[in-house]
Short mmCIF file of C-alpha atoms in Angstrom, two decimals:
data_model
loop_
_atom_site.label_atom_id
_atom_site.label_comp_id
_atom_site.label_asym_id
_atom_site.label_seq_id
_atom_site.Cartn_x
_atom_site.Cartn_y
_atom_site.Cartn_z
CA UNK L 20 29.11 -30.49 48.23
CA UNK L 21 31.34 -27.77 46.70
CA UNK L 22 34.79 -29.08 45.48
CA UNK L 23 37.45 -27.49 47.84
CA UNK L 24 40.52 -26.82 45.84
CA UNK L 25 43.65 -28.09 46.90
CA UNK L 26 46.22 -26.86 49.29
CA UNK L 27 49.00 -24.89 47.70
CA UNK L 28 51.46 -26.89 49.76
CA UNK L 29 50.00 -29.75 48.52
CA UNK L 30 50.10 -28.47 45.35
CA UNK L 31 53.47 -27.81 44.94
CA UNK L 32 54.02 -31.31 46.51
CA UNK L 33 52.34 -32.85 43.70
CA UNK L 34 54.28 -30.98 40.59
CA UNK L 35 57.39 -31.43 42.51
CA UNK L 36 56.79 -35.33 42.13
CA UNK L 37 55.48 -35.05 38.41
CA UNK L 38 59.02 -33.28 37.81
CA UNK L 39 61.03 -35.61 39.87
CA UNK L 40 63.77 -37.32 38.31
CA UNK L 41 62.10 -40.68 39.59
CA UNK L 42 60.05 -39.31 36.57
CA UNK L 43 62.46 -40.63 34.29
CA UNK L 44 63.26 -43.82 35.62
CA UNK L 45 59.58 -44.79 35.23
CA UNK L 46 60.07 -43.21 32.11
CA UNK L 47 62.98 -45.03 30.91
CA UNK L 48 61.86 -48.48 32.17
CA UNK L 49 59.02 -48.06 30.21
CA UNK L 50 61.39 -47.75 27.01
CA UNK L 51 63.31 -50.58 27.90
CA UNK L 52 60.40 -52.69 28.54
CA UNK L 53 58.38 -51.82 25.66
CA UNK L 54 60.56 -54.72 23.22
CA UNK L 55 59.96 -56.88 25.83
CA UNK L 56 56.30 -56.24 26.09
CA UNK L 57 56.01 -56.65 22.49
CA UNK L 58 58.90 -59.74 21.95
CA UNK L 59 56.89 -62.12 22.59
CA UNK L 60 53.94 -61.22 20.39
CA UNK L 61 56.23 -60.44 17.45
CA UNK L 62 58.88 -63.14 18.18
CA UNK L 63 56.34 -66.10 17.76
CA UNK L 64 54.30 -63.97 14.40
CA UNK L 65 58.21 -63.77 12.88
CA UNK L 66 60.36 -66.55 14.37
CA UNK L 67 64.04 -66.34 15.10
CA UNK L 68 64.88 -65.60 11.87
CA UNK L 69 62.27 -62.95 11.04
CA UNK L 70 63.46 -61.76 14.46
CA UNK L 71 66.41 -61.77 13.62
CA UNK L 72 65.94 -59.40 10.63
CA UNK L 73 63.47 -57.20 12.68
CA UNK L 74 66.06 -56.29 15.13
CA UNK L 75 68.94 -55.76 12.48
CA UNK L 76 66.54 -53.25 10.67
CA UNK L 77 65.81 -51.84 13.67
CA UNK L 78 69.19 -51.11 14.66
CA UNK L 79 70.22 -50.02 11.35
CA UNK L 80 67.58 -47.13 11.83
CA UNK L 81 68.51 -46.14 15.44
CA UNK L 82 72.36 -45.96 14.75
CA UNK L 83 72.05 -44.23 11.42
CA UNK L 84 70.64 -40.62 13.14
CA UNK L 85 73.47 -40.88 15.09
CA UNK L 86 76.34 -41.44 12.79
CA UNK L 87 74.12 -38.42 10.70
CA UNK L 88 73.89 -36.81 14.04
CA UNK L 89 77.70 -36.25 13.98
CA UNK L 90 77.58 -35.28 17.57
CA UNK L 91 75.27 -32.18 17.34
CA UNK L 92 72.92 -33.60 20.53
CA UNK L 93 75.69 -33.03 22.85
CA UNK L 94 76.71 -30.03 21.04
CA UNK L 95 73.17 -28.49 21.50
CA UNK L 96 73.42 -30.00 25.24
CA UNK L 97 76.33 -27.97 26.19
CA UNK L 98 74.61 -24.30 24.79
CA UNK L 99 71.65 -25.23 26.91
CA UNK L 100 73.43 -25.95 29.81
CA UNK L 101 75.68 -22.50 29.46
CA UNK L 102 73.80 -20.14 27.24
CA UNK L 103 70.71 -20.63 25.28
CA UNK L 104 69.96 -23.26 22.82
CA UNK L 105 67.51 -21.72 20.62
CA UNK L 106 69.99 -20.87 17.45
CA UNK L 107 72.40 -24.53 17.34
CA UNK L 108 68.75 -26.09 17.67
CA UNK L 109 67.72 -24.09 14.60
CA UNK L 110 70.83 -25.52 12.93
CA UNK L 111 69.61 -28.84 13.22
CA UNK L 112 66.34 -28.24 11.75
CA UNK L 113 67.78 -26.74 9.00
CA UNK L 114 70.39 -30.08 8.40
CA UNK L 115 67.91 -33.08 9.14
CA UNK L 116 66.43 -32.94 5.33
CA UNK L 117 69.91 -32.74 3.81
CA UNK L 118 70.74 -35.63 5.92
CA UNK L 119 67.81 -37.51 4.30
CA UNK L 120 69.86 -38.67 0.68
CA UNK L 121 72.30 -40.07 2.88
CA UNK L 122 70.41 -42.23 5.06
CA UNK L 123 68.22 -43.81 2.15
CA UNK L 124 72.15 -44.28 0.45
CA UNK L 125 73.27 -46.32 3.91
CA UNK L 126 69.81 -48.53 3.74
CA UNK L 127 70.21 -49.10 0.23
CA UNK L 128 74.03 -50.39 1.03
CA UNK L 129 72.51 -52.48 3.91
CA UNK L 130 70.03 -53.96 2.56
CA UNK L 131 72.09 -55.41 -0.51
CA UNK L 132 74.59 -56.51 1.67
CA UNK L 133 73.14 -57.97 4.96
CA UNK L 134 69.93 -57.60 4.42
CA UNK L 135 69.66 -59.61 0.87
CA UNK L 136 67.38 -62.48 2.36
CA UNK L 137 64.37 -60.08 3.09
CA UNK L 138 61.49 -59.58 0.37
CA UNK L 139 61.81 -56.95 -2.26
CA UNK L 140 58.77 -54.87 -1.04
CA UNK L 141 59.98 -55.34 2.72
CA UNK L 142 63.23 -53.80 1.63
CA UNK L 143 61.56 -50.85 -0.10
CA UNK L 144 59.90 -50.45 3.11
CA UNK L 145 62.76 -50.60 5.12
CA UNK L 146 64.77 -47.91 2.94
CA UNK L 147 62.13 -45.19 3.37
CA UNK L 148 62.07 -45.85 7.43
CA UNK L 149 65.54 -45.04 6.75
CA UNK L 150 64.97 -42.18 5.80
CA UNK L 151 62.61 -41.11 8.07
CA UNK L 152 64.75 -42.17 10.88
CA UNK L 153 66.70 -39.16 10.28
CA UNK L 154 64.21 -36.93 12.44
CA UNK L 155 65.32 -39.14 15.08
CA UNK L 156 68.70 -36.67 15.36
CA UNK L 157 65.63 -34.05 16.17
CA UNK L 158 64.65 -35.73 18.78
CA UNK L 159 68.19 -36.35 20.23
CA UNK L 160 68.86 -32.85 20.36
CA UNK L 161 65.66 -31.52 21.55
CA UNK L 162 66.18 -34.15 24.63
CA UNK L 163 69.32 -32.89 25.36
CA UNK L 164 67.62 -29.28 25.42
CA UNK L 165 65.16 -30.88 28.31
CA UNK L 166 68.26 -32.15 29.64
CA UNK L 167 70.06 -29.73 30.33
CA UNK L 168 66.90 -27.66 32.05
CA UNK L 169 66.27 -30.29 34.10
CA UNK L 170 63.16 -30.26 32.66
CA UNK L 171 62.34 -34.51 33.93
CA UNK L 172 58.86 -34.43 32.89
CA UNK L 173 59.21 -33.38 29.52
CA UNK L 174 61.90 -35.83 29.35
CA UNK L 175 60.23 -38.38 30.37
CA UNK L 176 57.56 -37.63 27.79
CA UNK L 177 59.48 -37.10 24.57
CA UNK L 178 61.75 -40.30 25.43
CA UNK L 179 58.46 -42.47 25.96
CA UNK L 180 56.33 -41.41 22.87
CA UNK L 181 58.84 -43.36 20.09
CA UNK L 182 59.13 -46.86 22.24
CA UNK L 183 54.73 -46.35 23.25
CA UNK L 184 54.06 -45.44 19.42
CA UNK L 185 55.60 -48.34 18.53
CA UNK L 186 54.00 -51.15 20.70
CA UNK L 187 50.74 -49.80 19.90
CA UNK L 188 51.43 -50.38 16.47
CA UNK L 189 52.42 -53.69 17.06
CA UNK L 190 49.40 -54.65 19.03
CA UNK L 191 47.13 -53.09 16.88
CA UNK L 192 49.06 -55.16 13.80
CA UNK L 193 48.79 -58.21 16.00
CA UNK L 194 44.62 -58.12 16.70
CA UNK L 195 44.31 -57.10 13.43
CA UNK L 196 45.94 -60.26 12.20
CA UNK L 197 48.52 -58.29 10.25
CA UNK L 198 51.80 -58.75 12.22
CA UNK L 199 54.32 -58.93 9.63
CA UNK L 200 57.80 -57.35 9.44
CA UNK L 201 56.46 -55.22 6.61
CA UNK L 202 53.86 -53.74 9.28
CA UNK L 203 56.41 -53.37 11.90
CA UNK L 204 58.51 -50.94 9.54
CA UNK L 205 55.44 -48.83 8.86
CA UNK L 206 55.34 -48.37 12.45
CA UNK L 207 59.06 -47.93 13.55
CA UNK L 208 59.04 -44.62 11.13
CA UNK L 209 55.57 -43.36 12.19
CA UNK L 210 56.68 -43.32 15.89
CA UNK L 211 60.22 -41.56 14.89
CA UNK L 212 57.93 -39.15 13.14
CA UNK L 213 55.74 -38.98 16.75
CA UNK L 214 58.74 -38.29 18.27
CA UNK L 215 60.15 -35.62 16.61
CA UNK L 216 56.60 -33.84 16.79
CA UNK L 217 56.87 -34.13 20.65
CA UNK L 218 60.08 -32.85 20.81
CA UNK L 219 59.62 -29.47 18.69
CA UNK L 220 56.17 -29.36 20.91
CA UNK L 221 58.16 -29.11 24.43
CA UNK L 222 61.10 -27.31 23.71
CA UNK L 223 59.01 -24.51 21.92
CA UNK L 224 62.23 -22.98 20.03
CA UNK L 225 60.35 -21.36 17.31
CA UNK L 226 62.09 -22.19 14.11
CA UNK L 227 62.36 -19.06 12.54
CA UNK L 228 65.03 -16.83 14.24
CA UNK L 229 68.86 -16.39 14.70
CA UNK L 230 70.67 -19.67 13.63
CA UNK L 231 74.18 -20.94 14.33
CA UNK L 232 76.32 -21.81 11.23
CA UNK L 233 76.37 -25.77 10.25
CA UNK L 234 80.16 -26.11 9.80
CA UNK L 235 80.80 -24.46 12.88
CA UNK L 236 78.47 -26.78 15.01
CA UNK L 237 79.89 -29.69 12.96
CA UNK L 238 83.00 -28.85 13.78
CA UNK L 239 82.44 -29.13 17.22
CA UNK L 240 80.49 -31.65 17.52
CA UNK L 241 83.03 -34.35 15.35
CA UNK L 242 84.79 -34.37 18.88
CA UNK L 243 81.69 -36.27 20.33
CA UNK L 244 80.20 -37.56 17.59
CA UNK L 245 82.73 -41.14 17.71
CA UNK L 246 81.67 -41.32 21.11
CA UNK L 247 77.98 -41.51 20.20
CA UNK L 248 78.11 -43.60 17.41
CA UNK L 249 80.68 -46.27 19.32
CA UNK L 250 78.26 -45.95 22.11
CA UNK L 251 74.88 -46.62 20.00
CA UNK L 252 77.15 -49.18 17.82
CA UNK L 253 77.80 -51.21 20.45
CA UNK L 254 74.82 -52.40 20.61
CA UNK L 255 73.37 -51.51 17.04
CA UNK L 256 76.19 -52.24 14.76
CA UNK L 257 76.60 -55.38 16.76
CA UNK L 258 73.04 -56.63 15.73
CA UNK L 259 73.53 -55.34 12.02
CA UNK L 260 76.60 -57.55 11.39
CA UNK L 261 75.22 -60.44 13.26
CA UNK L 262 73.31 -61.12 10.54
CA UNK L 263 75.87 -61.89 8.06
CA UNK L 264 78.35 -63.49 10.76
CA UNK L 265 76.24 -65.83 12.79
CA UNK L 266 72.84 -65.72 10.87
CA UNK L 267 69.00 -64.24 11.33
CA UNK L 268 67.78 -66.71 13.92
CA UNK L 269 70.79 -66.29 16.08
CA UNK L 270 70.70 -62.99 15.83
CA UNK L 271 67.33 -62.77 16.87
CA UNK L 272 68.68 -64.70 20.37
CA UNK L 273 71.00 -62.15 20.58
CA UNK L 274 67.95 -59.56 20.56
CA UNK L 275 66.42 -61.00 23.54
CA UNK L 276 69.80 -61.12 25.03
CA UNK L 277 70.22 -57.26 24.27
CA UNK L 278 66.81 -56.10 25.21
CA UNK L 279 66.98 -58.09 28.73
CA UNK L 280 70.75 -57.11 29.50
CA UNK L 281 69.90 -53.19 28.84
CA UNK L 282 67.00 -52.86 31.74
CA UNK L 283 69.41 -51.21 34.26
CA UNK L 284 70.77 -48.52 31.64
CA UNK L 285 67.32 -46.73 33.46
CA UNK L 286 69.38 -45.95 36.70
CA UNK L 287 72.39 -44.72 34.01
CA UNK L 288 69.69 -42.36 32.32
CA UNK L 289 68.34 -40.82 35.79
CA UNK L 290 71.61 -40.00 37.29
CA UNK L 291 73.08 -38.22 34.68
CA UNK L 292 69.71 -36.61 33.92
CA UNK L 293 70.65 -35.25 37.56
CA UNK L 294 74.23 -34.51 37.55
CA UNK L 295 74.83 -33.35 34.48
CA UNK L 296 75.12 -29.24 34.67
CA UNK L 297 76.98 -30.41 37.96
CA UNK L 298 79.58 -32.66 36.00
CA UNK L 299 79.91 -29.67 33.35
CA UNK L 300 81.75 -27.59 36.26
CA UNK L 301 85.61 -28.94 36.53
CA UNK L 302 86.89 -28.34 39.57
CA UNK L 303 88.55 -30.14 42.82
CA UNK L 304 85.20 -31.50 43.58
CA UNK L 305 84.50 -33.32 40.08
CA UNK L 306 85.85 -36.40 40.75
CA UNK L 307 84.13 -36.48 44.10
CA UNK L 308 80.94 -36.30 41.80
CA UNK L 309 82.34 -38.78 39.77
CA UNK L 310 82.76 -41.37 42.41
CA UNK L 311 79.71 -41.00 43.81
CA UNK L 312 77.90 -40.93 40.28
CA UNK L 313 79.24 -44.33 39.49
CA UNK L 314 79.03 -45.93 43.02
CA UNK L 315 74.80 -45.06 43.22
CA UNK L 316 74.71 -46.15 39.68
CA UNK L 317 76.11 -49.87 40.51
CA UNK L 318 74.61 -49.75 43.61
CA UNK L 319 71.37 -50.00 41.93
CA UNK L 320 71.84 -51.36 38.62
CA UNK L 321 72.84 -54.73 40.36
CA UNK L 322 69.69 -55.35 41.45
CA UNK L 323 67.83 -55.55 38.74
CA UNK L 324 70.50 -57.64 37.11
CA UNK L 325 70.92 -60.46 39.63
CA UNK L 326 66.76 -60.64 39.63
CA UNK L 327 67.00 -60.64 35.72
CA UNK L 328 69.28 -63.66 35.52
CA UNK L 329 67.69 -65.24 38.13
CA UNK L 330 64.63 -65.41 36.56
CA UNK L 331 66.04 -65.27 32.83
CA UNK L 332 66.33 -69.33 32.59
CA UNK L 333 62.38 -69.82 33.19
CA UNK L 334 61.01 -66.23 31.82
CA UNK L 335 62.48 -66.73 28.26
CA UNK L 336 61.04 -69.94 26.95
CA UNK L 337 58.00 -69.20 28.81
CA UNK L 338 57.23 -65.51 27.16
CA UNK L 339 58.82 -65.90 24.29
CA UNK L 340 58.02 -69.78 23.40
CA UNK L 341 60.34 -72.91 23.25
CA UNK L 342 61.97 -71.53 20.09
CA UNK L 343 63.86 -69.21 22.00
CA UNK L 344 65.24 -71.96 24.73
CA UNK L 345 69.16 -71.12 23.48
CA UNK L 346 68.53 -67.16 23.93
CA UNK L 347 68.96 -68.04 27.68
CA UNK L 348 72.69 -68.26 27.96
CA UNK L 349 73.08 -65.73 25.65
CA UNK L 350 71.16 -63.09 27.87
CA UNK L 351 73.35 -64.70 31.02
CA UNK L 352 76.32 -63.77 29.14
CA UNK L 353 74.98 -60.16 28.16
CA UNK L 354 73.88 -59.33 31.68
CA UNK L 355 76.89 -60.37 33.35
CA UNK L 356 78.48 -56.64 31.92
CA UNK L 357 75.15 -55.02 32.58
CA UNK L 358 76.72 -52.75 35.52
CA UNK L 359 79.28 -52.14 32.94
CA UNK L 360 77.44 -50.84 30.38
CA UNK L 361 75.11 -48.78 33.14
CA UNK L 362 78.18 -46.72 34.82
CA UNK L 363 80.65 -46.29 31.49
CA UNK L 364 76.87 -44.14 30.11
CA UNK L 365 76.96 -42.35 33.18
CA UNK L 366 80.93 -41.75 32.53
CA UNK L 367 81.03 -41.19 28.98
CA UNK L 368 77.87 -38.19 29.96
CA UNK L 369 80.45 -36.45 32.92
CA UNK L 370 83.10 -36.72 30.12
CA UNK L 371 80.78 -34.81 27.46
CA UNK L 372 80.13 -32.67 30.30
CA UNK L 373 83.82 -31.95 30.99
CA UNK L 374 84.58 -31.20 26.75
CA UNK L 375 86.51 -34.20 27.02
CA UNK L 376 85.11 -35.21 23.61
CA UNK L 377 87.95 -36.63 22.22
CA UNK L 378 88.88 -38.88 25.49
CA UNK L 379 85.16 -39.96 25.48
CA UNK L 380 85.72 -40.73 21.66
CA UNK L 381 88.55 -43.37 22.22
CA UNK L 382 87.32 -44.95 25.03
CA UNK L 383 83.94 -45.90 23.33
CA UNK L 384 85.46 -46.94 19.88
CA UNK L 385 88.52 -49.31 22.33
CA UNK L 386 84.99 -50.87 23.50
CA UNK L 387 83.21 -50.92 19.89
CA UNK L 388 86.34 -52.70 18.51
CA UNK L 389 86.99 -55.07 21.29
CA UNK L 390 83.16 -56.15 20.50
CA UNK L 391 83.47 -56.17 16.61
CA UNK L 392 86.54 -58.53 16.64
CA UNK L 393 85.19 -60.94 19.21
CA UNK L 394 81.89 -60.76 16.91
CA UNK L 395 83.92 -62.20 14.35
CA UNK L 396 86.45 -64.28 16.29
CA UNK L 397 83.91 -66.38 18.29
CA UNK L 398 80.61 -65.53 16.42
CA UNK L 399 81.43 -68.32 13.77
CA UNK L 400 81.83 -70.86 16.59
CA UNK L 401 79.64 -69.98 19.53
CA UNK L 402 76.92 -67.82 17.65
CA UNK L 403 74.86 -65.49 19.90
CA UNK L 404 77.23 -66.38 22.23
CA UNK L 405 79.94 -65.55 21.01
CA UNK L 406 78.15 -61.99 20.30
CA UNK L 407 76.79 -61.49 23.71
CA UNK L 408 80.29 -62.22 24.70
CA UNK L 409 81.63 -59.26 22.84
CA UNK L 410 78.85 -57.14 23.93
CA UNK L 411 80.49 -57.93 27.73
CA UNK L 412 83.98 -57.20 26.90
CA UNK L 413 83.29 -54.28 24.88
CA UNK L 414 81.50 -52.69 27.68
CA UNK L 415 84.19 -53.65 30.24
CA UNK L 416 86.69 -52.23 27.92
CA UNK L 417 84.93 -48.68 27.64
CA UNK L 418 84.00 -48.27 30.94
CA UNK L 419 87.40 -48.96 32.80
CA UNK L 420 88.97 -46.61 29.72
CA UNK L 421 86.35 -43.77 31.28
CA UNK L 422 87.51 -44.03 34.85
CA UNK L 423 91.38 -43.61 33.61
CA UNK L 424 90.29 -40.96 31.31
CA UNK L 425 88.48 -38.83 34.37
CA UNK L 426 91.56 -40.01 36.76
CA UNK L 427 88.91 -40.95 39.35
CA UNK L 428 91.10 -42.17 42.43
CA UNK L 429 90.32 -46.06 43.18
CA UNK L 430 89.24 -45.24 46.63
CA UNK L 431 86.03 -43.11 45.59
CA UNK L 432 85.29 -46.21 43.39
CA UNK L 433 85.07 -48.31 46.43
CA UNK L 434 81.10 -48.33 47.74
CA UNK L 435 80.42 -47.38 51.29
CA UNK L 436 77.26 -47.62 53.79
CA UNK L 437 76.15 -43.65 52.63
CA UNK L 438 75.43 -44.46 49.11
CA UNK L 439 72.11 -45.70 49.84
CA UNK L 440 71.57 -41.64 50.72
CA UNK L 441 73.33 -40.69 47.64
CA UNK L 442 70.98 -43.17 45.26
CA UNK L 443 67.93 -41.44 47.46
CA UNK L 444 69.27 -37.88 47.01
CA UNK L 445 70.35 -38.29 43.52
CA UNK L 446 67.40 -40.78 41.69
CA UNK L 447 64.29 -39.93 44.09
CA UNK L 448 65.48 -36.33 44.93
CA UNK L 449 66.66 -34.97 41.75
CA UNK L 450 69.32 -33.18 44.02
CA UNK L 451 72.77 -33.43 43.95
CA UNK L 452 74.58 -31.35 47.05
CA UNK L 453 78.16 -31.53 47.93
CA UNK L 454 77.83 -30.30 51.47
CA UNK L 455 75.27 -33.49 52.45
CA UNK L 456 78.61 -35.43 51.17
#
């Protein structure tokens, strides 16, 4: 029997749900759940304390692209989103290898200072996935390209090649009977490097052709850049000095804590994904945007996060072994701010819609610092949970800073029955229409 094509109705049905934004929540659940599909493999191969140093490594290489970055990803967002992107992108192509001396400089300084307790070949290996994790700032600004065109499949694609390159590595080290921190290096640079090759594929900027000047771009971009880097430190730079405050094996609690706690940051990623050449328009009806933004995002971040602590006290020992019994209260602690952290990501984006750089710059260093000192105050003392503590009130802090900073009245901040229409409209829709509010 001859095939019979499909309908073109059904057709279009089909690409329209390959392009939805639910696209990206898949997407983005995938990248939060990739550690956790992987933790317990590499947390009983390393123990707490190679753990510990895994995920300080780790988050030395993710938060150095972005202090490099200087804010040029939501520079390049912004020309997307109101002209072309095409030249600032070319900018950044040009600027990643210069950036490359200076991320090998910051490993070097990390590794003889927190780092000192690793091998001498592991820190070799560590320095040059430092600087390789400088195409990561690629990859930042070719998403925000994809962002800005609404473009959810290829977003969900480029997002999800780093986090699957990496647990394939991981499992492949692990049959092969070679899962050692030294392996998962090799791999956390070859999947930066897979990401930045999936990025240049999907944009398709060639990069030959009319370029914007560095300084200029930098320029701009130092208004968002503190932003980024508080937002990424709050997490990464947290990890990095838990090493020398509280020690490897509680930071490697602390891990769990952090992997667990950032699950509902997917609802964060899909709004904003959705609202953000909306959010870039300032007018009467931006805080109404605003309001409703945050409300769907709580609405369904909660979820997840009462069902992850629920389940958190019997989960963790049993997927990640009896060693890891004390990284329960620790994740309780982190996911108590999980909301938090979801809606101040979808505030700090309407800000960097808005060119409120600077206010967006504040408000996420308040929350870095509130974290940093309660690191140190109640690290020595409670340990992880002291951290994931910090973590909380650091999130708090920068989230209730973003609703002052975008004046949202308090009664668009209160939820209402026709949110569950928003969350449908907004996350499952991709559509974001002022009249059906």
């Amino acid at each position: 029997m001859a095939h019979r094509a499909s309908p073109p109705l059904e057709r279009g049905k089909l690409s329209s749900i390959a392009n939805s934004p639910s696209i990206i929540a898949a997407s983005r659940l995938l990248v939060q759940l990739s550690p956790l599909i992987t933790a317990p493999v590499v947390a009983r191969a390393l123990g707490p304390e190679g753990r510990g140093y895994y995920a300080a490594c780790f988050a030395a290489m993710i938060l150095t692209p972005v202090v490099l970055g200087a804010g040029l990803p939501l520079v390049v967002r912004r020309r997307a989103a109101n002209e072309t992107a095409a030249p600032a992108l070319r900018a950044v192509y040009f600027l990643i290898p210069l950036a490359v001396p200076f991320a090998v400089g910051i490993g070097i300084l990390v590794e003889k200072t927190l780092l000192s307790g690793i091998d001498s070949h592991t820190g070799v290996l560590y320095i040059v996935g430092m600087g390789c994790s400088v195409l990561f700032i690629g990859t930042l600004c070719t998403q925000s390209v994809l962002i800005a065109e609404q473009s959810y499949r290829s977003i969900a694609i480029v997002q999800s090649i780093q986090p699957i390159s990496l647990t394939a590595g991981i499992v492949i080290g692990w049959v092969a009977g070679s899962l050692t921190l030294d392996w998962i290096l090799i791999v956390a640079a070859i999947s930066m490097f897979s990401s930045f090759v999936a990025g240049l594929a999907l944009t398709r900027i060639p990069l030959r052709g009319k370029r914007e000047t560095i300084p200029g771009m930098l320029r701009e971009g130092v208004t968002y850049s503190g932003s980024q880097i508080a937002e990424t430190a709050n997490v990464t730079l947290i990890q990095v000095l838990a090493v020398g405050v509280i020690g490897a094996a509680e930071t490697g609690f602390l891990a769990i804590a952090v992997t667990i706690a950032g699950l509902p940051l997917t609802i964060a990623h899909t709004v904003t994904a959705v609202i953000y050449k909306d959010a870039a328009v300032v007018d009467r009806r931006s805080s109404v945007l605003t309001g409703i933004a945050l409300r769907v995002t709580v609405l369904a971040a909660a979820v997840p996060t009462v069902v992850l602590a629920l389940s958190a006290p019997i989960a963790i020992p049993l997927i990640f072994g009896q060693a890891f019994v004390p990284a329960v209260d620790t994740t309780l602690l982190a996911l108590s701010a999980s909301v938090f952290l979801a809606g101040g990501y979808v505030l700090a984006q309407i800000l960097a819609a808005q060119n409120k750089g600077a206010w967006m710059t504040v408000n996420q260093l308040a929350g870095l610092a509130v974290s940093v000192a309660f690191l140190f105050f109640f690290g020595s003392q409670l340990g992880a949970d002291g951290a994931a503590l910090g973590l909380a009130a650091g999130w708090l802090t920068a989230a209730g800073l973003h609703v002052i900073s975008l004046r949202v009245p308090l009664r668009l901040l209160v939820p209402r029955p026709r949110d569950v229409k928003h969350f449908v409209a907004i996350v499952l829709r991709g559509r974001f229409d002022y009249e059906m509010f």
